[in-house]
mmCIF file of C-alpha atoms in Angstrom:
data_model
loop_
_atom_site.group_PDB
_atom_site.id
_atom_site.type_symbol
_atom_site.label_atom_id
_atom_site.label_comp_id
_atom_site.label_asym_id
_atom_site.label_seq_id
_atom_site.Cartn_x
_atom_site.Cartn_y
_atom_site.Cartn_z
ATOM 1 C CA MET A 1 9.768 3.639 -11.415
ATOM 2 C CA ARG A 2 8.166 0.331 -12.331
ATOM 3 C CA PHE A 3 7.934 -2.788 -10.198
ATOM 4 C CA THR A 4 6.515 -6.274 -10.510
ATOM 5 C CA LEU A 5 4.707 -7.256 -7.313
ATOM 6 C CA GLN A 6 4.065 -10.801 -6.172
ATOM 7 C CA VAL A 7 1.360 -10.280 -3.534
ATOM 8 C CA TRP A 8 -0.162 -12.904 -1.264
ATOM 9 C CA ARG A 9 -3.944 -12.910 -1.701
ATOM 10 C CA GLN A 10 -6.179 -14.863 0.682
ATOM 11 C CA SER A 11 -9.903 -14.231 1.027
ATOM 12 C CA GLY A 12 -10.177 -15.470 4.615
ATOM 13 C CA PRO A 13 -8.591 -17.483 7.434
ATOM 14 C CA GLU A 14 -9.909 -20.807 6.162
ATOM 15 C CA SER A 15 -9.395 -20.112 2.466
ATOM 16 C CA PRO A 16 -6.351 -21.217 0.473
ATOM 17 C CA GLY A 17 -4.085 -18.370 -0.553
ATOM 18 C CA GLU A 18 -1.876 -17.746 -3.549
ATOM 19 C CA PHE A 19 0.536 -15.221 -4.977
ATOM 20 C CA VAL A 20 -0.931 -12.869 -7.560
ATOM 21 C CA GLU A 21 1.236 -10.737 -9.833
ATOM 22 C CA TYR A 22 0.616 -7.003 -10.298
ATOM 23 C CA GLU A 23 2.455 -4.285 -12.171
ATOM 24 C CA ALA A 24 3.204 -1.089 -10.249
ATOM 25 C CA ALA A 25 4.023 1.480 -12.926
ATOM 26 C CA ASP A 26 4.824 5.209 -12.767
ATOM 27 C CA ILE A 27 5.707 5.056 -9.073
ATOM 28 C CA CYS A 28 7.510 8.047 -7.596
ATOM 29 C CA ALA A 29 10.855 7.085 -6.092
ATOM 30 C CA ASP A 30 10.051 9.163 -2.998
ATOM 31 C CA SER A 31 6.799 7.299 -2.335
ATOM 32 C CA SER A 32 6.649 5.160 0.763
ATOM 33 C CA PHE A 33 5.984 1.461 0.340
ATOM 34 C CA LEU A 34 2.413 1.883 1.598
ATOM 35 C CA GLU A 35 1.848 4.820 -0.761
ATOM 36 C CA MET A 36 2.953 2.578 -3.602
ATOM 37 C CA LEU A 37 0.351 0.016 -2.515
ATOM 38 C CA ASP A 38 -2.235 2.817 -2.354
ATOM 39 C CA VAL A 39 -1.522 3.644 -5.993
ATOM 40 C CA VAL A 40 -1.851 -0.012 -6.977
ATOM 41 C CA ASN A 41 -5.125 -0.288 -5.045
ATOM 42 C CA GLU A 42 -6.579 2.818 -6.693
ATOM 43 C CA ARG A 43 -5.877 1.295 -10.105
ATOM 44 C CA LEU A 44 -7.350 -2.043 -9.049
ATOM 45 C CA SER A 45 -10.509 -0.349 -7.771
ATOM 46 C CA SER A 46 -10.815 1.706 -10.957
ATOM 47 C CA SER A 47 -10.719 -1.486 -13.007
ATOM 48 C CA GLY A 48 -13.338 -3.190 -10.846
ATOM 49 C CA GLN A 49 -10.917 -5.487 -9.022
ATOM 50 C CA GLU A 50 -10.718 -5.991 -5.274
ATOM 51 C CA PRO A 51 -7.912 -3.955 -3.677
ATOM 52 C CA ILE A 52 -5.105 -5.524 -1.667
ATOM 53 C CA HIS A 53 -5.884 -5.556 2.053
ATOM 54 C CA PHE A 54 -3.087 -4.493 4.409
ATOM 55 C CA ASP A 55 -2.786 -2.958 7.884
ATOM 56 C CA HIS A 56 -1.780 0.668 8.410
ATOM 57 C CA ASP A 57 -2.530 3.585 10.696
ATOM 58 C CA CYS A 58 -0.175 6.409 11.671
ATOM 59 C CA ARG A 59 2.330 5.899 8.824
ATOM 60 C CA GLU A 60 4.979 7.514 11.004
ATOM 61 C CA GLY A 61 6.655 4.419 12.457
ATOM 62 C CA ILE A 62 4.938 4.842 15.816
ATOM 63 C CA CYS A 63 1.786 2.734 16.041
ATOM 64 C CA GLY A 64 3.050 -0.705 14.972
ATOM 65 C CA ALA A 65 0.020 -1.366 12.769
ATOM 66 C CA CYS A 66 1.863 -1.876 9.490
ATOM 67 C CA GLY A 67 3.743 -5.093 9.007
ATOM 68 C CA LEU A 68 4.663 -6.816 5.767
ATOM 69 C CA MET A 69 7.208 -9.428 4.827
ATOM 70 C CA ILE A 70 9.005 -7.831 1.871
ATOM 71 C CA ASN A 71 11.377 -10.035 -0.112
ATOM 72 C CA GLY A 72 11.739 -12.238 2.949
ATOM 73 C CA HIS A 73 12.478 -9.392 5.378
ATOM 74 C CA PRO A 74 10.044 -8.092 8.025
ATOM 75 C CA HIS A 75 9.386 -4.429 7.158
ATOM 76 C CA GLY A 76 11.710 -4.700 4.162
ATOM 77 C CA PRO A 77 15.462 -4.690 3.508
ATOM 78 C CA ILE A 78 16.357 -1.547 5.490
ATOM 79 C CA ALA A 79 17.110 -2.039 9.188
ATOM 80 C CA GLY A 80 15.586 0.101 11.910
ATOM 81 C CA ILE A 81 12.414 1.229 10.124
ATOM 82 C CA THR A 82 8.818 0.103 9.758
ATOM 83 C CA THR A 83 7.079 -0.711 6.470
ATOM 84 C CA CYS A 84 5.499 2.736 6.325
ATOM 85 C CA GLN A 85 8.946 4.362 6.552
ATOM 86 C CA LEU A 86 10.386 2.307 3.695
ATOM 87 C CA HIS A 87 10.665 4.255 0.428
ATOM 88 C CA MET A 88 10.667 2.953 -3.116
ATOM 89 C CA ARG A 89 14.042 4.560 -3.852
ATOM 90 C CA HIS A 90 15.562 1.695 -1.845
ATOM 91 C CA PHE A 91 14.533 -0.678 -4.645
ATOM 92 C CA SER A 92 15.846 -0.951 -8.196
ATOM 93 C CA ASP A 93 13.732 0.138 -11.133
ATOM 94 C CA GLY A 94 12.094 -2.961 -12.622
ATOM 95 C CA GLN A 95 12.688 -5.047 -9.497
ATOM 96 C CA ARG A 96 10.392 -7.925 -8.541
ATOM 97 C CA ILE A 97 9.062 -7.524 -4.999
ATOM 98 C CA ILE A 98 7.466 -10.373 -3.035
ATOM 99 C CA ILE A 99 4.965 -9.207 -0.407
ATOM 100 C CA GLU A 100 3.633 -11.582 2.259
ATOM 101 C CA PRO A 101 1.875 -11.334 5.616
ATOM 102 C CA TRP A 102 3.559 -12.217 8.905
ATOM 103 C CA ARG A 103 3.959 -16.008 8.956
ATOM 104 C CA ALA A 104 3.216 -17.446 12.416
ATOM 105 C CA ALA A 105 0.653 -19.864 13.811
ATOM 106 C CA ALA A 106 -0.232 -17.306 16.478
ATOM 107 C CA PHE A 107 -0.891 -14.701 13.738
ATOM 108 C CA PRO A 108 -3.657 -16.237 11.598
ATOM 109 C CA VAL A 109 -4.326 -14.485 8.303
ATOM 110 C CA ILE A 110 -7.551 -12.468 8.293
ATOM 111 C CA LYS A 111 -7.376 -11.393 4.670
ATOM 112 C CA ASP A 112 -4.533 -10.936 2.189
ATOM 113 C CA LEU A 113 -1.730 -9.218 4.127
ATOM 114 C CA VAL A 114 -3.761 -8.590 7.293
ATOM 115 C CA VAL A 115 -3.096 -10.914 10.240
ATOM 116 C CA ASP A 116 -4.666 -11.204 13.680
ATOM 117 C CA ARG A 117 -2.112 -9.919 16.186
ATOM 118 C CA THR A 118 -4.427 -9.819 19.192
ATOM 119 C CA ALA A 119 -2.317 -12.587 20.775
ATOM 120 C CA LEU A 120 0.154 -9.828 21.650
ATOM 121 C CA ASP A 121 -2.618 -7.830 23.315
ATOM 122 C CA ARG A 122 -3.564 -10.830 25.440
ATOM 123 C CA ILE A 123 0.038 -11.198 26.612
ATOM 124 C CA ILE A 124 -0.028 -7.603 27.850
ATOM 125 C CA ALA A 125 -3.458 -8.113 29.415
ATOM 126 C CA ALA A 126 -2.047 -11.074 31.344
ATOM 127 C CA GLY A 127 0.313 -8.856 33.319
ATOM 128 C CA GLY A 128 1.996 -6.122 31.308
ATOM 129 C CA TYR A 129 0.827 -3.329 33.573
ATOM 130 C CA ALA A 130 1.065 -2.071 37.162
ATOM 131 C CA SER A 131 -2.226 -2.624 38.980
ATOM 132 C CA VAL A 132 -0.973 -1.338 42.321
ATOM 133 C CA ASN A 133 -2.452 2.052 43.169
ATOM 134 C CA THR A 134 0.507 4.420 43.215
ATOM 135 C CA GLY A 135 -1.520 7.598 43.609
ATOM 136 C CA GLY A 136 -1.309 10.677 41.441
ATOM 137 C CA ALA A 137 1.618 11.700 39.300
ATOM 138 C CA PRO A 138 4.547 12.445 41.661
ATOM 139 C CA ASP A 139 7.108 15.151 41.200
ATOM 140 C CA ALA A 140 9.766 13.983 38.775
ATOM 141 C CA ASN A 141 12.521 14.073 41.396
ATOM 142 C CA SER A 142 10.576 12.582 44.320
ATOM 143 C CA LEU A 143 11.140 8.962 43.264
ATOM 144 C CA PRO A 144 14.835 8.389 42.517
ATOM 145 C CA VAL A 145 15.565 6.020 39.621
ATOM 146 C CA ALA A 146 19.116 5.187 38.600
ATOM 147 C CA LYS A 147 20.012 6.652 35.216
ATOM 148 C CA GLU A 148 21.067 3.268 33.862
ATOM 149 C CA ASP A 149 17.754 1.719 34.895
ATOM 150 C CA SER A 150 15.675 4.550 33.466
ATOM 151 C CA GLU A 151 17.496 4.365 30.135
ATOM 152 C CA ARG A 152 17.127 0.582 29.932
ATOM 153 C CA ALA A 153 13.443 0.883 30.785
ATOM 154 C CA MET A 154 12.963 3.515 28.095
ATOM 155 C CA ASP A 155 14.823 1.403 25.527
ATOM 156 C CA ALA A 156 12.557 -1.567 26.292
ATOM 157 C CA ALA A 157 9.453 0.627 26.179
ATOM 158 C CA THR A 158 10.195 1.654 22.589
ATOM 159 C CA CYS A 159 8.661 -1.651 21.437
ATOM 160 C CA ILE A 160 5.640 -0.792 19.266
ATOM 161 C CA GLY A 161 4.198 -4.311 19.200
ATOM 162 C CA CYS A 162 4.333 -4.724 15.433
ATOM 163 C CA GLY A 163 5.229 -8.421 15.604
ATOM 164 C CA ALA A 164 8.286 -8.233 13.340
ATOM 165 C CA CYS A 165 10.261 -10.187 15.943
ATOM 166 C CA VAL A 166 7.786 -13.058 15.695
ATOM 167 C CA ALA A 167 7.773 -12.957 11.888
ATOM 168 C CA ALA A 168 11.577 -13.003 11.727
ATOM 169 C CA CYS A 169 12.100 -15.782 14.260
ATOM 170 C CA PRO A 170 12.431 -19.275 12.724
ATOM 171 C CA ASN A 171 10.471 -20.541 15.737
ATOM 172 C CA ALA A 172 7.861 -17.736 15.618
ATOM 173 C CA ALA A 173 8.752 -16.912 19.215
ATOM 174 C CA ALA A 174 7.420 -13.842 20.997
ATOM 175 C CA GLN A 175 10.071 -13.637 23.704
ATOM 176 C CA LEU A 176 11.454 -10.273 22.599
ATOM 177 C CA PHE A 177 8.032 -8.644 22.616
ATOM 178 C CA THR A 178 7.085 -10.210 25.967
ATOM 179 C CA ALA A 179 10.441 -9.350 27.490
ATOM 180 C CA ALA A 180 10.254 -5.731 26.357
ATOM 181 C CA LYS A 181 6.788 -5.284 27.849
ATOM 182 C CA ALA A 182 7.779 -6.938 31.136
ATOM 183 C CA THR A 183 11.259 -5.458 31.512
ATOM 184 C CA HIS A 184 10.376 -1.798 31.146
ATOM 185 C CA LEU A 185 8.102 -2.189 34.183
ATOM 186 C CA ALA A 186 10.452 -4.442 36.151
ATOM 187 C CA LEU A 187 13.212 -1.832 36.005
ATOM 188 C CA LEU A 188 11.096 0.886 37.618
ATOM 189 C CA PRO A 189 9.996 1.177 41.274
ATOM 190 C CA GLN A 190 6.297 1.120 40.358
ATOM 191 C CA GLY A 191 6.692 -2.300 38.805
ATOM 192 C CA GLN A 192 8.474 -4.052 41.652
ATOM 193 C CA ALA A 193 5.413 -5.186 43.647
ATOM 194 C CA GLU A 194 4.172 -7.454 40.848
ATOM 195 C CA ARG A 195 7.491 -8.216 39.184
ATOM 196 C CA GLN A 196 7.611 -12.014 39.647
ATOM 197 C CA GLN A 197 3.869 -12.442 39.220
ATOM 198 C CA ARG A 198 4.043 -10.440 35.984
ATOM 199 C CA ALA A 199 6.842 -12.579 34.546
ATOM 200 C CA ARG A 200 5.026 -15.836 35.265
ATOM 201 C CA ALA A 201 1.671 -14.624 33.944
ATOM 202 C CA MET A 202 3.014 -13.126 30.721
ATOM 203 C CA VAL A 203 5.192 -16.127 29.885
ATOM 204 C CA ALA A 204 2.280 -18.490 30.591
ATOM 205 C CA GLN A 205 0.020 -16.497 28.268
ATOM 206 C CA MET A 206 2.713 -16.385 25.598
ATOM 207 C CA GLU A 207 2.910 -20.172 25.633
ATOM 208 C CA THR A 208 -0.879 -20.499 25.636
ATOM 209 C CA GLU A 209 -1.080 -18.392 22.464
ATOM 210 C CA GLY A 210 1.008 -20.919 20.555
ATOM 211 C CA PHE A 211 4.194 -18.957 19.975
ATOM 212 C CA GLY A 212 7.390 -20.949 19.556
ATOM 213 C CA TYR A 213 10.298 -21.114 21.965
ATOM 214 C CA CYS A 214 13.336 -18.848 21.884
ATOM 215 C CA THR A 215 16.576 -20.506 20.790
ATOM 216 C CA ASN A 216 18.657 -17.315 20.616
ATOM 217 C CA HIS A 217 18.924 -17.022 16.841
ATOM 218 C CA GLY A 218 18.954 -13.239 17.192
ATOM 219 C CA GLU A 219 16.691 -12.601 14.205
ATOM 220 C CA CYS A 220 14.218 -10.811 16.470
ATOM 221 C CA GLN A 221 16.672 -8.096 17.442
ATOM 222 C CA ALA A 222 17.868 -7.707 13.849
ATOM 223 C CA ALA A 223 14.302 -7.287 12.563
ATOM 224 C CA CYS A 224 13.007 -5.011 15.325
ATOM 225 C CA PRO A 225 12.378 -1.547 13.837
ATOM 226 C CA LYS A 226 13.137 0.025 17.214
ATOM 227 C CA GLY A 227 16.280 -1.968 17.969
ATOM 228 C CA VAL A 228 14.979 -3.584 21.155
ATOM 229 C CA SER A 229 17.840 -5.634 22.596
ATOM 230 C CA MET A 230 17.851 -9.363 23.287
ATOM 231 C CA ASP A 231 19.263 -8.472 26.705
ATOM 232 C CA ASN A 232 15.651 -7.998 27.720
ATOM 233 C CA ILE A 233 15.010 -11.703 27.091
ATOM 234 C CA ALA A 234 17.761 -12.612 29.553
ATOM 235 C CA PHE A 235 16.218 -10.177 32.044
ATOM 236 C CA LEU A 236 12.784 -11.798 31.654
ATOM 237 C CA ASN A 237 14.258 -15.289 31.969
ATOM 238 C CA TYR A 238 15.914 -14.257 35.240
ATOM 239 C CA ASP A 239 12.633 -12.953 36.645
ATOM 240 C CA PHE A 240 10.727 -16.007 35.439
ATOM 241 C CA ARG A 241 13.191 -18.463 37.005
ATOM 242 C CA LYS A 242 13.158 -16.542 40.278
ATOM 243 C CA ALA A 243 9.356 -16.498 40.328
ATOM 244 C CA TRP A 244 9.218 -20.217 39.548
ATOM 245 C CA LEU A 245 11.676 -21.080 42.317
ATOM 246 C CA GLU A 246 9.838 -18.901 44.833
ATOM 247 C CA ALA A 247 6.556 -20.581 43.942
ATOM 248 C CA LEU A 248 8.210 -23.997 44.258
ATOM 249 C CA SER A 249 9.689 -23.226 47.673
ATOM 250 C CA SER A 250 6.355 -21.964 49.022
ATOM 251 C CA ARG A 251 4.598 -25.290 48.420
#
C-alpha cells in the first residue's frame, strides 16, 4: 500500500511547527500504524533526514504511551483501540493521512508528535492512591465487596492514562481521566477513608494544570480506547460536592 502522510513537525516547545508531507510506499496492509511510521523513519534516516519523533512503548494497547491524532481522531478512526493497535488495512490505498500530536494547553509539545503528559501524573500524585496502611494482602474472601461495585471499580481502573479523552474534548478537559482514577478507589473499602479528601485534591490539581472544564459533550467516552464511561464523572462530581459541603459546614 501507498500513503501520503501530512505529519506535524516541531523542533521544540517554543519553536513554530508545520505540516511536512512524506510518502509511505510499499507498506504491508497488516502493519500497525506505528510499524508504518517505523518504516518511514528508517527511510528518512537512510537519506540523512531526521526521523519523526513519536511516543511508544508496549505496542500492545496496555501502557498508554502511544497517542496520535489521526485524521482528526484520537488513536485513529477505529473505536476501542490505541494507535499501536491500528492497522494500515483500515485505510484505503493511496489515502492521505494527517498525523498530529494531542492538542491541549496542558499537553505542551516536546518535539514533533511527542507531548508532555506529566500533568496526568501530577493529578494522580495529588490523591489517586490509598495512603492508609491496610496491612498485607488479605484473603480474597475476607473483605466482602459487592459484585456491582467490584465490576464498576475494575471498569474504571482500565484507564491507561493515554490522554485521548483530553485530546478529543473540545474543552481539553481531563474529567474522565481524573474520575476514572478517583472512582476505582472510591468504590472499594480500602479507598473509603480518604474518599472526600481524594476528590477535592485531584480536582484541585486538575484545575491547576490548566485543563478545561467538562460540559458533557461525550467525546471523551467515544475516544477512550478502553471505553471508560462518563458515569464516572458523575460519581466524581458527587464526591467532590459532598467534600466541598462538608468542608464548608466545618468552618
